[in-house]
DNA sequence: CTAGTTGCAAAGAGTTTGCATGGCG
DNA sequence: CGCCATGCAAACTCTTTGCAACTAG
């Protein structure tokens, strides 16, 4: 959050600082700021925070559809989405189930496959741009 | 896809039947149907397929933001976010590493911990609302 | 003073809906 | 023939952008 120091930035940063463990929808942030910061300003500030790597934004702008394969044999697998090419692939059912059990066992956390999207680099994109896969866990 | 049998339904089903392993954005479906099926019809048909459980739709209509928890001792662990209480917890480093290796081994997909958020129900919320955890993996 | 920042309103992108027309059975 | 399905355009929702007014340094 470079640039000038303004009241609006203060308020937003304050709010975020007091809620480090939650995630927010835009409308929640805006209403929490109680009309003190304009909507478009919040959008702009949030975007700059994302660009600075301080905040992560989940978004799929448009919907994505995929078919359930072979009936209802497996309706619970995870999805992997490549951050470079954008393509999605399925994580094998048995592997998904295995991971789900792992997480349940270690954290007593019940994973929701439907909501969860795993981001990363697919095989093709790793080959094409090894330098990206090097620094993959940075902003 | 109950109701009347129409040319539009045929075309859409044909297209999907020939592409069972891919996922699509709306515009791809519409353009693949080459103007033969109106956009709103495709929306309607896709929605009914989703309701029938034949297709899954990924969507986040609106963006969701969350903050990177800085200064973490271990920079390679996954985050679990409870969809009910909103709280976030860390998945143990060693477990995270294990999962990452699993996914790399099975799908040659390099998971990005920084970008990935796992959604589901935390232990507390599972206890409080068992009915939610029952039906969690359905459409 | 000057450049970055803000807020309004308008523009965009994606999706849904109202309504009259047209097609299935 | 009656009802459902379709297609167009308008409505909606969320987000971005243009622009004039404002403000930090």
PDB file of C-alpha atoms (C1' of nucleotides) in Angstrom:
ATOM      1  CA  UNK A   1       0.000   0.000   0.000  1.00  0.00           C
ATOM      2  CA  UNK A   2       2.471   2.557  -1.219  1.00  0.00           C
ATOM      3  CA  UNK A   3       1.596   6.072  -2.205  1.00  0.00           C
ATOM      4  CA  UNK A   4      -0.138   8.637  -0.131  1.00  0.00           C
ATOM      5  CA  UNK A   5      -1.402   7.897   3.284  1.00  0.00           C
ATOM      6  CA  UNK A   6      -5.148   8.343   3.408  1.00  0.00           C
ATOM      7  CA  UNK A   7      -7.958   7.820   5.813  1.00  0.00           C
ATOM      8  CA  UNK A   8      -9.542   5.249   3.527  1.00  0.00           C
ATOM      9  CA  UNK A   9      -6.432   3.074   3.480  1.00  0.00           C
ATOM     10  CA  UNK A  10      -6.240   3.274   7.251  1.00  0.00           C
ATOM     11  CA  UNK A  11      -9.768   2.134   7.689  1.00  0.00           C
ATOM     12  CA  UNK A  12      -9.429  -0.771   5.315  1.00  0.00           C
ATOM     13  CA  UNK A  13      -6.123  -1.915   6.793  1.00  0.00           C
ATOM     14  CA  UNK A  14      -7.583  -1.592  10.264  1.00  0.00           C
ATOM     15  CA  UNK A  15     -10.490  -3.754   9.356  1.00  0.00           C
ATOM     16  CA  UNK A  16      -8.316  -6.405   7.759  1.00  0.00           C
ATOM     17  CA  UNK A  17      -5.903  -6.301  10.671  1.00  0.00           C
ATOM     18  CA  UNK A  18      -8.695  -7.092  13.055  1.00  0.00           C
ATOM     19  CA  UNK A  19      -9.912 -10.003  11.003  1.00  0.00           C
ATOM     20  CA  UNK A  20      -6.886 -11.951   9.944  1.00  0.00           C
ATOM     21  CA  UNK A  21      -8.516 -15.340  10.119  1.00  0.00           C
ATOM     22  CA  UNK A  22     -11.542 -14.819   7.984  1.00  0.00           C
ATOM     23  CA  UNK A  23     -12.177 -14.415   4.317  1.00  0.00           C
ATOM     24  CA  UNK A  24     -14.479 -11.804   2.919  1.00  0.00           C
ATOM     25  CA  UNK A  25     -16.722 -11.052   0.088  1.00  0.00           C
ATOM     26  CA  UNK A  26     -16.559  -7.587  -1.315  1.00  0.00           C
ATOM     27  CA  UNK A  27     -19.907  -6.553   0.088  1.00  0.00           C
ATOM     28  CA  UNK A  28     -18.834  -7.565   3.582  1.00  0.00           C
ATOM     29  CA  UNK A  29     -15.787  -5.374   3.451  1.00  0.00           C
ATOM     30  CA  UNK A  30     -17.693  -2.462   2.060  1.00  0.00           C
ATOM     31  CA  UNK A  31     -20.445  -2.671   4.632  1.00  0.00           C
ATOM     32  CA  UNK A  32     -17.970  -3.154   7.456  1.00  0.00           C
ATOM     33  CA  UNK A  33     -16.400   0.139   6.444  1.00  0.00           C
ATOM     34  CA  UNK A  34     -19.797   1.616   6.942  1.00  0.00           C
ATOM     35  CA  UNK A  35     -19.986   3.997   4.048  1.00  0.00           C
ATOM     36  CA  UNK A  36     -16.713   5.614   5.035  1.00  0.00           C
ATOM     37  CA  UNK A  37     -14.949   4.298   1.962  1.00  0.00           C
ATOM     38  CA  UNK A  38     -16.446   4.254  -1.490  1.00  0.00           C
ATOM     39  CA  UNK A  39     -17.045   0.957  -3.167  1.00  0.00           C
ATOM     40  CA  UNK A  40     -14.748   1.590  -6.072  1.00  0.00           C
ATOM     41  CA  UNK A  41     -12.015   2.670  -3.697  1.00  0.00           C
ATOM     42  CA  UNK A  42     -12.334  -0.582  -1.796  1.00  0.00           C
ATOM     43  CA  UNK A  43     -12.061  -2.452  -5.064  1.00  0.00           C
ATOM     44  CA  UNK A  44      -8.972  -0.483  -5.971  1.00  0.00           C
ATOM     45  CA  UNK A  45      -7.335  -0.904  -2.598  1.00  0.00           C
ATOM     46  CA  UNK A  46      -8.058  -4.611  -2.460  1.00  0.00           C
ATOM     47  CA  UNK A  47      -6.587  -5.037  -5.879  1.00  0.00           C
ATOM     48  CA  UNK A  48      -3.402  -3.302  -4.887  1.00  0.00           C
ATOM     49  CA  UNK A  49      -3.167  -5.519  -1.821  1.00  0.00           C
ATOM     50  CA  UNK A  50      -3.496  -8.535  -4.063  1.00  0.00           C
ATOM     51  CA  UNK A  51      -0.789  -7.186  -6.329  1.00  0.00           C
ATOM     52  CA  UNK A  52       1.460  -6.651  -3.349  1.00  0.00           C
ATOM     53  CA  UNK A  53       0.904 -10.260  -2.357  1.00  0.00           C
ATOM     54  CA  UNK A  54      -0.697  -9.438   0.956  1.00  0.00           C
ATOM     55  CA  UNK A  55      -4.115 -10.747   0.073  1.00  0.00           C
ATOM     56  CA  UNK A  56      -5.322 -13.594  -2.036  1.00  0.00           C
ATOM     57  CA  UNK A  57      -8.322 -13.267  -4.253  1.00  0.00           C
ATOM     58  CA  UNK A  58     -10.386 -16.251  -5.268  1.00  0.00           C
ATOM     59  CA  UNK A  59     -12.375 -15.767  -8.351  1.00  0.00           C
ATOM     60  CA  UNK A  60     -13.720 -17.615 -11.280  1.00  0.00           C
ATOM     61  CA  UNK A  61     -15.470 -14.750 -12.976  1.00  0.00           C
ATOM     62  CA  UNK A  62     -17.258 -17.121 -15.233  1.00  0.00           C
ATOM     63  CA  UNK A  63     -18.692 -20.493 -14.442  1.00  0.00           C
ATOM     64  CA  UNK A  64     -16.989 -23.684 -15.522  1.00  0.00           C
ATOM     65  CA  UNK A  65     -18.893 -26.852 -16.239  1.00  0.00           C
ATOM     66  CA  UNK A  66     -17.741 -30.406 -16.353  1.00  0.00           C
ATOM     67  CA  UNK A  67     -19.536 -33.668 -16.665  1.00  0.00           C
ATOM     68  CA  UNK A  68     -19.735 -36.363 -14.092  1.00  0.00           C
ATOM     69  CA  UNK A  69     -18.107 -39.342 -15.701  1.00  0.00           C
ATOM     70  CA  UNK A  70     -19.592 -42.815 -15.673  1.00  0.00           C
ATOM     71  CA  UNK A  71     -22.666 -42.048 -13.716  1.00  0.00           C
ATOM     72  CA  UNK A  72     -22.444 -41.651  -9.984  1.00  0.00           C
ATOM     73  CA  UNK A  73     -19.526 -43.986  -9.502  1.00  0.00           C
ATOM     74  CA  UNK A  74     -17.485 -41.160  -8.117  1.00  0.00           C
ATOM     75  CA  UNK A  75     -18.902 -37.799  -7.347  1.00  0.00           C
ATOM     76  CA  UNK A  76     -16.179 -36.843  -4.959  1.00  0.00           C
ATOM     77  CA  UNK A  77     -12.873 -35.971  -6.397  1.00  0.00           C
ATOM     78  CA  UNK A  78     -10.769 -32.878  -6.161  1.00  0.00           C
ATOM     79  CA  UNK A  79      -9.914 -30.537  -8.973  1.00  0.00           C
ATOM     80  CA  UNK A  80      -6.560 -29.212  -9.959  1.00  0.00           C
ATOM     81  CA  UNK A  81      -6.433 -25.932 -11.784  1.00  0.00           C
ATOM     82  CA  UNK A  82      -3.296 -24.806 -13.540  1.00  0.00           C
ATOM     83  CA  UNK A  83      -2.528 -21.188 -12.812  1.00  0.00           C
ATOM     84  CA  UNK A  84      -0.721 -20.751 -16.109  1.00  0.00           C
ATOM     85  CA  UNK A  85      -2.885 -22.344 -18.776  1.00  0.00           C
ATOM     86  CA  UNK A  86      -6.049 -22.337 -16.710  1.00  0.00           C
ATOM     87  CA  UNK A  87      -6.902 -25.913 -17.498  1.00  0.00           C
ATOM     88  CA  UNK A  88      -8.460 -28.112 -14.922  1.00  0.00           C
ATOM     89  CA  UNK A  89      -7.950 -31.778 -14.274  1.00  0.00           C
ATOM     90  CA  UNK A  90      -9.389 -34.296 -11.899  1.00  0.00           C
ATOM     91  CA  UNK A  91      -7.467 -35.728  -9.063  1.00  0.00           C
ATOM     92  CA  UNK A  92      -8.131 -39.430  -9.140  1.00  0.00           C
ATOM     93  CA  UNK A  93     -10.972 -40.536  -6.934  1.00  0.00           C
ATOM     94  CA  UNK A  94      -8.920 -42.858  -4.823  1.00  0.00           C
ATOM     95  CA  UNK A  95      -6.240 -40.241  -4.302  1.00  0.00           C
ATOM     96  CA  UNK A  96      -8.873 -37.662  -3.425  1.00  0.00           C
ATOM     97  CA  UNK A  97     -10.406 -39.997  -0.929  1.00  0.00           C
ATOM     98  CA  UNK A  98      -7.032 -40.702   0.515  1.00  0.00           C
ATOM     99  CA  UNK A  99      -6.215 -37.034   0.934  1.00  0.00           C
ATOM    100  CA  UNK A 100      -9.596 -36.377   2.456  1.00  0.00           C
ATOM    101  CA  UNK A 101      -8.951 -39.064   5.026  1.00  0.00           C
ATOM    102  CA  UNK A 102      -5.505 -37.733   5.771  1.00  0.00           C
ATOM    103  CA  UNK A 103      -6.872 -34.304   6.486  1.00  0.00           C
ATOM    104  CA  UNK A 104      -9.703 -35.665   8.551  1.00  0.00           C
ATOM    105  CA  UNK A 105      -7.261 -37.728  10.558  1.00  0.00           C
ATOM    106  CA  UNK A 106      -4.739 -34.991  11.244  1.00  0.00           C
ATOM    107  CA  UNK A 107      -7.002 -31.965  11.644  1.00  0.00           C
ATOM    108  CA  UNK A 108     -10.455 -33.438  12.099  1.00  0.00           C
ATOM    109  CA  UNK A 109     -11.357 -31.259   9.145  1.00  0.00           C
ATOM    110  CA  UNK A 110     -13.926 -32.495   6.668  1.00  0.00           C
ATOM    111  CA  UNK A 111     -12.886 -31.403   3.236  1.00  0.00           C
ATOM    112  CA  UNK A 112     -15.559 -30.254   0.815  1.00  0.00           C
ATOM    113  CA  UNK A 113     -14.530 -31.379  -2.633  1.00  0.00           C
ATOM    114  CA  UNK A 114     -17.152 -29.290  -4.243  1.00  0.00           C
ATOM    115  CA  UNK A 115     -15.804 -26.030  -2.972  1.00  0.00           C
ATOM    116  CA  UNK A 116     -12.136 -26.792  -3.047  1.00  0.00           C
ATOM    117  CA  UNK A 117      -9.954 -26.019  -5.986  1.00  0.00           C
ATOM    118  CA  UNK A 118      -6.272 -26.867  -5.880  1.00  0.00           C
ATOM    119  CA  UNK A 119      -4.059 -24.390  -7.673  1.00  0.00           C
ATOM    120  CA  UNK A 120      -0.681 -25.058  -9.144  1.00  0.00           C
ATOM    121  CA  UNK A 121       1.229 -25.932 -12.274  1.00  0.00           C
ATOM    122  CA  UNK A 122       0.215 -28.710 -14.598  1.00  0.00           C
ATOM    123  CA  UNK A 123       2.722 -31.064 -16.188  1.00  0.00           C
ATOM    124  CA  UNK A 124       2.688 -29.313 -19.562  1.00  0.00           C
ATOM    125  CA  UNK A 125       3.265 -25.900 -18.137  1.00  0.00           C
ATOM    126  CA  UNK A 126       6.026 -27.112 -15.892  1.00  0.00           C
ATOM    127  CA  UNK A 127       7.876 -28.433 -18.904  1.00  0.00           C
ATOM    128  CA  UNK A 128       7.324 -25.322 -20.930  1.00  0.00           C
ATOM    129  CA  UNK A 129       8.426 -22.907 -18.262  1.00  0.00           C
ATOM    130  CA  UNK A 130      10.758 -24.496 -15.760  1.00  0.00           C
ATOM    131  CA  UNK A 131      11.655 -21.098 -14.372  1.00  0.00           C
ATOM    132  CA  UNK A 132       8.101 -20.645 -13.190  1.00  0.00           C
ATOM    133  CA  UNK A 133       8.077 -23.945 -11.422  1.00  0.00           C
ATOM    134  CA  UNK A 134      11.253 -22.874  -9.678  1.00  0.00           C
ATOM    135  CA  UNK A 135       9.741 -19.885  -7.992  1.00  0.00           C
ATOM    136  CA  UNK A 136       6.325 -21.392  -7.707  1.00  0.00           C
ATOM    137  CA  UNK A 137       5.629 -20.513  -4.115  1.00  0.00           C
ATOM    138  CA  UNK A 138       6.267 -16.808  -4.380  1.00  0.00           C
ATOM    139  CA  UNK A 139       3.937 -13.898  -4.988  1.00  0.00           C
TER     140      UNK A 139
ATOM    141  CA  UNK B   1     -33.302 -33.456 -19.430  1.00  0.00           C
ATOM    142  CA  UNK B   2     -36.951 -34.228 -19.137  1.00  0.00           C
ATOM    143  CA  UNK B   3     -39.706 -32.510 -21.083  1.00  0.00           C
ATOM    144  CA  UNK B   4     -39.987 -32.218 -24.807  1.00  0.00           C
ATOM    145  CA  UNK B   5     -37.401 -33.555 -27.138  1.00  0.00           C
ATOM    146  CA  UNK B   6     -35.896 -30.747 -29.127  1.00  0.00           C
ATOM    147  CA  UNK B   7     -33.173 -30.196 -31.615  1.00  0.00           C
ATOM    148  CA  UNK B   8     -31.362 -27.878 -29.223  1.00  0.00           C
ATOM    149  CA  UNK B   9     -31.169 -30.498 -26.507  1.00  0.00           C
ATOM    150  CA  UNK B  10     -29.851 -33.010 -29.020  1.00  0.00           C
ATOM    151  CA  UNK B  11     -27.118 -30.709 -30.154  1.00  0.00           C
ATOM    152  CA  UNK B  12     -26.003 -29.854 -26.657  1.00  0.00           C
ATOM    153  CA  UNK B  13     -26.039 -33.459 -25.493  1.00  0.00           C
ATOM    154  CA  UNK B  14     -24.179 -34.485 -28.623  1.00  0.00           C
ATOM    155  CA  UNK B  15     -21.494 -31.956 -27.968  1.00  0.00           C
ATOM    156  CA  UNK B  16     -21.111 -32.952 -24.344  1.00  0.00           C
ATOM    157  CA  UNK B  17     -21.136 -36.613 -25.255  1.00  0.00           C
ATOM    158  CA  UNK B  18     -18.207 -36.083 -27.585  1.00  0.00           C
ATOM    159  CA  UNK B  19     -16.216 -34.209 -24.995  1.00  0.00           C
ATOM    160  CA  UNK B  20     -16.572 -36.113 -21.788  1.00  0.00           C
ATOM    161  CA  UNK B  21     -13.107 -35.397 -20.526  1.00  0.00           C
ATOM    162  CA  UNK B  22     -12.991 -31.672 -20.768  1.00  0.00           C
ATOM    163  CA  UNK B  23     -14.549 -28.853 -18.878  1.00  0.00           C
ATOM    164  CA  UNK B  24     -16.046 -25.855 -20.550  1.00  0.00           C
ATOM    165  CA  UNK B  25     -16.744 -22.256 -20.137  1.00  0.00           C
ATOM    166  CA  UNK B  26     -20.101 -21.064 -21.264  1.00  0.00           C
ATOM    167  CA  UNK B  27     -18.764 -19.251 -24.295  1.00  0.00           C
ATOM    168  CA  UNK B  28     -17.020 -22.407 -25.487  1.00  0.00           C
ATOM    169  CA  UNK B  29     -20.219 -24.370 -25.406  1.00  0.00           C
ATOM    170  CA  UNK B  30     -22.161 -21.657 -27.120  1.00  0.00           C
ATOM    171  CA  UNK B  31     -19.636 -21.207 -29.891  1.00  0.00           C
ATOM    172  CA  UNK B  32     -19.244 -24.960 -30.348  1.00  0.00           C
ATOM    173  CA  UNK B  33     -22.964 -25.104 -31.012  1.00  0.00           C
ATOM    174  CA  UNK B  34     -22.312 -22.629 -33.748  1.00  0.00           C
ATOM    175  CA  UNK B  35     -25.277 -20.355 -33.378  1.00  0.00           C
ATOM    176  CA  UNK B  36     -27.672 -23.280 -33.590  1.00  0.00           C
ATOM    177  CA  UNK B  37     -28.728 -22.862 -29.970  1.00  0.00           C
ATOM    178  CA  UNK B  38     -29.429 -19.558 -28.340  1.00  0.00           C
ATOM    179  CA  UNK B  39     -27.277 -18.442 -25.475  1.00  0.00           C
ATOM    180  CA  UNK B  40     -30.059 -18.307 -22.943  1.00  0.00           C
ATOM    181  CA  UNK B  41     -31.200 -21.750 -23.973  1.00  0.00           C
ATOM    182  CA  UNK B  42     -27.730 -23.109 -23.373  1.00  0.00           C
ATOM    183  CA  UNK B  43     -27.760 -21.496 -19.954  1.00  0.00           C
ATOM    184  CA  UNK B  44     -31.109 -23.026 -19.205  1.00  0.00           C
ATOM    185  CA  UNK B  45     -30.157 -26.461 -20.450  1.00  0.00           C
ATOM    186  CA  UNK B  46     -26.881 -26.460 -18.591  1.00  0.00           C
ATOM    187  CA  UNK B  47     -28.640 -25.472 -15.436  1.00  0.00           C
ATOM    188  CA  UNK B  48     -31.087 -28.312 -15.752  1.00  0.00           C
ATOM    189  CA  UNK B  49     -28.204 -30.714 -16.304  1.00  0.00           C
ATOM    190  CA  UNK B  50     -26.612 -29.425 -13.130  1.00  0.00           C
ATOM    191  CA  UNK B  51     -29.878 -29.899 -11.280  1.00  0.00           C
ATOM    192  CA  UNK B  52     -30.130 -33.420 -12.600  1.00  0.00           C
ATOM    193  CA  UNK B  53     -26.657 -34.069 -11.282  1.00  0.00           C
ATOM    194  CA  UNK B  54     -25.161 -34.835 -14.671  1.00  0.00           C
ATOM    195  CA  UNK B  55     -22.893 -31.850 -14.770  1.00  0.00           C
ATOM    196  CA  UNK B  56     -21.042 -29.921 -12.159  1.00  0.00           C
ATOM    197  CA  UNK B  57     -20.753 -26.187 -12.187  1.00  0.00           C
ATOM    198  CA  UNK B  58     -17.880 -24.351 -10.588  1.00  0.00           C
ATOM    199  CA  UNK B  59     -18.614 -20.821  -9.761  1.00  0.00           C
ATOM    200  CA  UNK B  60     -17.735 -18.161  -7.324  1.00  0.00           C
ATOM    201  CA  UNK B  61     -19.803 -15.420  -8.866  1.00  0.00           C
ATOM    202  CA  UNK B  62     -18.199 -12.962  -6.566  1.00  0.00           C
ATOM    203  CA  UNK B  63     -14.609 -12.802  -5.509  1.00  0.00           C
ATOM    204  CA  UNK B  64     -13.462 -13.902  -2.079  1.00  0.00           C
ATOM    205  CA  UNK B  65     -10.432 -12.392  -0.414  1.00  0.00           C
ATOM    206  CA  UNK B  66      -8.289 -13.740   2.339  1.00  0.00           C
ATOM    207  CA  UNK B  67      -5.077 -12.534   3.841  1.00  0.00           C
ATOM    208  CA  UNK B  68      -1.789 -14.321   3.707  1.00  0.00           C
ATOM    209  CA  UNK B  69      -0.758 -15.051   7.230  1.00  0.00           C
ATOM    210  CA  UNK B  70       2.703 -13.602   7.237  1.00  0.00           C
ATOM    211  CA  UNK B  71       5.692 -14.570   9.271  1.00  0.00           C
ATOM    212  CA  UNK B  72       4.782 -18.189   9.280  1.00  0.00           C
ATOM    213  CA  UNK B  73       7.494 -20.467  10.553  1.00  0.00           C
ATOM    214  CA  UNK B  74       6.938 -22.864   7.715  1.00  0.00           C
ATOM    215  CA  UNK B  75       6.175 -21.433   4.331  1.00  0.00           C
ATOM    216  CA  UNK B  76       4.920 -24.621   2.819  1.00  0.00           C
ATOM    217  CA  UNK B  77       1.719 -25.676   4.391  1.00  0.00           C
ATOM    218  CA  UNK B  78      -1.835 -25.656   3.217  1.00  0.00           C
ATOM    219  CA  UNK B  79      -4.655 -23.718   4.740  1.00  0.00           C
ATOM    220  CA  UNK B  80      -7.966 -25.179   5.775  1.00  0.00           C
ATOM    221  CA  UNK B  81     -10.883 -22.829   5.871  1.00  0.00           C
ATOM    222  CA  UNK B  82     -14.123 -23.712   7.569  1.00  0.00           C
ATOM    223  CA  UNK B  83     -17.079 -22.712   5.464  1.00  0.00           C
ATOM    224  CA  UNK B  84     -19.322 -22.344   8.502  1.00  0.00           C
ATOM    225  CA  UNK B  85     -17.350 -20.393  11.089  1.00  0.00           C
ATOM    226  CA  UNK B  86     -14.858 -18.996   8.615  1.00  0.00           C
ATOM    227  CA  UNK B  87     -11.866 -19.894  10.716  1.00  0.00           C
ATOM    228  CA  UNK B  88      -8.680 -20.953   9.103  1.00  0.00           C
ATOM    229  CA  UNK B  89      -6.169 -23.486  10.312  1.00  0.00           C
ATOM    230  CA  UNK B  90      -2.895 -24.773   9.041  1.00  0.00           C
ATOM    231  CA  UNK B  91      -2.422 -28.224   7.766  1.00  0.00           C
ATOM    232  CA  UNK B  92       0.732 -29.523   9.346  1.00  0.00           C
ATOM    233  CA  UNK B  93       3.861 -29.005   7.292  1.00  0.00           C
ATOM    234  CA  UNK B  94       4.682 -32.663   6.989  1.00  0.00           C
ATOM    235  CA  UNK B  95       1.159 -33.563   5.968  1.00  0.00           C
ATOM    236  CA  UNK B  96       1.139 -30.750   3.441  1.00  0.00           C
ATOM    237  CA  UNK B  97       4.371 -31.967   1.997  1.00  0.00           C
ATOM    238  CA  UNK B  98       3.003 -35.450   1.826  1.00  0.00           C
ATOM    239  CA  UNK B  99      -0.107 -34.343  -0.009  1.00  0.00           C
ATOM    240  CA  UNK B 100       1.935 -32.281  -2.393  1.00  0.00           C
ATOM    241  CA  UNK B 101       4.035 -35.308  -3.245  1.00  0.00           C
ATOM    242  CA  UNK B 102       0.987 -37.459  -3.726  1.00  0.00           C
ATOM    243  CA  UNK B 103      -0.481 -35.035  -6.204  1.00  0.00           C
ATOM    244  CA  UNK B 104       2.799 -34.620  -8.009  1.00  0.00           C
ATOM    245  CA  UNK B 105       3.154 -38.368  -8.270  1.00  0.00           C
ATOM    246  CA  UNK B 106      -0.329 -39.110  -9.536  1.00  0.00           C
ATOM    247  CA  UNK B 107      -1.009 -36.123 -11.759  1.00  0.00           C
ATOM    248  CA  UNK B 108       2.419 -34.549 -12.269  1.00  0.00           C
ATOM    249  CA  UNK B 109       0.762 -31.432 -10.905  1.00  0.00           C
ATOM    250  CA  UNK B 110       2.802 -29.086  -8.785  1.00  0.00           C
ATOM    251  CA  UNK B 111       0.581 -27.752  -6.067  1.00  0.00           C
ATOM    252  CA  UNK B 112       0.970 -24.142  -5.040  1.00  0.00           C
ATOM    253  CA  UNK B 113       0.363 -23.953  -1.312  1.00  0.00           C
ATOM    254  CA  UNK B 114       0.282 -20.239  -1.354  1.00  0.00           C
ATOM    255  CA  UNK B 115      -2.645 -20.079  -3.714  1.00  0.00           C
ATOM    256  CA  UNK B 116      -4.577 -23.056  -2.529  1.00  0.00           C
ATOM    257  CA  UNK B 117      -7.260 -22.932   0.097  1.00  0.00           C
ATOM    258  CA  UNK B 118      -9.004 -26.071   1.233  1.00  0.00           C
ATOM    259  CA  UNK B 119     -12.634 -25.551   2.139  1.00  0.00           C
ATOM    260  CA  UNK B 120     -14.672 -27.717   4.425  1.00  0.00           C
ATOM    261  CA  UNK B 121     -15.988 -28.171   7.922  1.00  0.00           C
ATOM    262  CA  UNK B 122     -13.829 -27.818  10.977  1.00  0.00           C
ATOM    263  CA  UNK B 123     -14.110 -30.142  13.952  1.00  0.00           C
ATOM    264  CA  UNK B 124     -16.130 -27.716  16.052  1.00  0.00           C
ATOM    265  CA  UNK B 125     -18.663 -27.027  13.352  1.00  0.00           C
ATOM    266  CA  UNK B 126     -19.025 -30.676  12.544  1.00  0.00           C
ATOM    267  CA  UNK B 127     -20.030 -31.340  16.118  1.00  0.00           C
ATOM    268  CA  UNK B 128     -22.428 -28.448  16.211  1.00  0.00           C
ATOM    269  CA  UNK B 129     -24.196 -29.283  12.999  1.00  0.00           C
ATOM    270  CA  UNK B 130     -23.941 -32.978  12.182  1.00  0.00           C
ATOM    271  CA  UNK B 131     -26.671 -32.669   9.571  1.00  0.00           C
ATOM    272  CA  UNK B 132     -24.439 -30.478   7.467  1.00  0.00           C
ATOM    273  CA  UNK B 133     -21.600 -32.897   7.598  1.00  0.00           C
ATOM    274  CA  UNK B 134     -23.973 -35.675   6.537  1.00  0.00           C
ATOM    275  CA  UNK B 135     -24.986 -34.249   3.239  1.00  0.00           C
ATOM    276  CA  UNK B 136     -21.790 -32.435   2.500  1.00  0.00           C
ATOM    277  CA  UNK B 137     -20.802 -34.189  -0.681  1.00  0.00           C
ATOM    278  CA  UNK B 138     -24.057 -33.959  -2.578  1.00  0.00           C
ATOM    279  CA  UNK B 139     -25.192 -31.634  -5.291  1.00  0.00           C
TER     280      UNK B 139
ATOM    281  C1'  DC C   1       1.482  23.276  -6.267  1.00  0.00           C
ATOM    282  C1'  DT C   2       1.279  18.670  -8.369  1.00  0.00           C
ATOM    283  C1'  DA C   3       0.444  14.134  -8.576  1.00  0.00           C
ATOM    284  C1'  DG C   4      -1.902  10.433  -6.415  1.00  0.00           C
ATOM    285  C1'  DT C   5      -6.638   9.317  -4.568  1.00  0.00           C
ATOM    286  C1'  DT C   6     -11.532   9.330  -4.195  1.00  0.00           C
ATOM    287  C1'  DG C   7     -16.418   8.797  -5.460  1.00  0.00           C
ATOM    288  C1'  DC C   8     -19.938   8.976  -8.632  1.00  0.00           C
ATOM    289  C1'  DA C   9     -21.915   7.287 -12.474  1.00  0.00           C
ATOM    290  C1'  DA C  10     -21.413   4.904 -16.615  1.00  0.00           C
ATOM    291  C1'  DA C  11     -19.460   1.024 -18.913  1.00  0.00           C
ATOM    292  C1'  DG C  12     -18.448  -4.007 -19.079  1.00  0.00           C
ATOM    293  C1'  DA C  13     -18.746  -9.013 -18.538  1.00  0.00           C
ATOM    294  C1'  DG C  14     -21.415 -12.918 -17.299  1.00  0.00           C
ATOM    295  C1'  DT C  15     -25.856 -14.703 -16.135  1.00  0.00           C
ATOM    296  C1'  DT C  16     -30.849 -14.650 -15.490  1.00  0.00           C
ATOM    297  C1'  DT C  17     -35.530 -13.469 -16.641  1.00  0.00           C
ATOM    298  C1'  DG C  18     -39.934 -11.620 -19.025  1.00  0.00           C
ATOM    299  C1'  DC C  19     -42.461 -12.281 -22.793  1.00  0.00           C
ATOM    300  C1'  DA C  20     -44.100 -13.296 -27.307  1.00  0.00           C
ATOM    301  C1'  DT C  21     -43.274 -16.727 -30.836  1.00  0.00           C
ATOM    302  C1'  DG C  22     -42.804 -21.313 -32.263  1.00  0.00           C
ATOM    303  C1'  DG C  23     -42.553 -26.419 -31.926  1.00  0.00           C
ATOM    304  C1'  DC C  24     -43.449 -31.069 -29.588  1.00  0.00           C
ATOM    305  C1'  DG C  25     -46.576 -34.501 -28.727  1.00  0.00           C
TER     306       DG C  25
ATOM    307  C1'  DC D   1     -54.504 -27.698 -29.617  1.00  0.00           C
ATOM    308  C1'  DG D   2     -52.134 -26.801 -25.162  1.00  0.00           C
ATOM    309  C1'  DC D   3     -48.103 -26.496 -22.994  1.00  0.00           C
ATOM    310  C1'  DC D   4     -43.274 -26.389 -22.911  1.00  0.00           C
ATOM    311  C1'  DA D   5     -39.111 -24.579 -25.071  1.00  0.00           C
ATOM    312  C1'  DT D   6     -36.742 -21.038 -27.445  1.00  0.00           C
ATOM    313  C1'  DG D   7     -34.692 -16.558 -28.481  1.00  0.00           C
ATOM    314  C1'  DC D   8     -34.342 -11.851 -28.061  1.00  0.00           C
ATOM    315  C1'  DA D   9     -33.648  -8.108 -25.320  1.00  0.00           C
ATOM    316  C1'  DA D  10     -33.891  -6.125 -20.992  1.00  0.00           C
ATOM    317  C1'  DA D  11     -32.709  -6.699 -16.218  1.00  0.00           C
ATOM    318  C1'  DC D  12     -29.332  -7.973 -12.765  1.00  0.00           C
ATOM    319  C1'  DT D  13     -25.013  -8.568 -10.255  1.00  0.00           C
ATOM    320  C1'  DC D  14     -20.372  -7.857  -9.618  1.00  0.00           C
ATOM    321  C1'  DT D  15     -16.404  -5.359 -11.086  1.00  0.00           C
ATOM    322  C1'  DT D  16     -13.804  -1.911 -13.647  1.00  0.00           C
ATOM    323  C1'  DT D  17     -13.088   2.591 -15.577  1.00  0.00           C
ATOM    324  C1'  DG D  18     -13.520   7.691 -16.991  1.00  0.00           C
ATOM    325  C1'  DC D  19     -13.463  11.862 -15.097  1.00  0.00           C
ATOM    326  C1'  DA D  20     -13.838  15.823 -12.267  1.00  0.00           C
ATOM    327  C1'  DA D  21     -13.164  17.194  -7.529  1.00  0.00           C
ATOM    328  C1'  DC D  22     -10.207  16.610  -3.663  1.00  0.00           C
ATOM    329  C1'  DT D  23      -6.101  16.073  -0.738  1.00  0.00           C
ATOM    330  C1'  DA D  24      -1.467  14.524   0.987  1.00  0.00           C
ATOM    331  C1'  DG D  25       3.094  15.895   1.059  1.00  0.00           C
TER     332       DG D  25
END
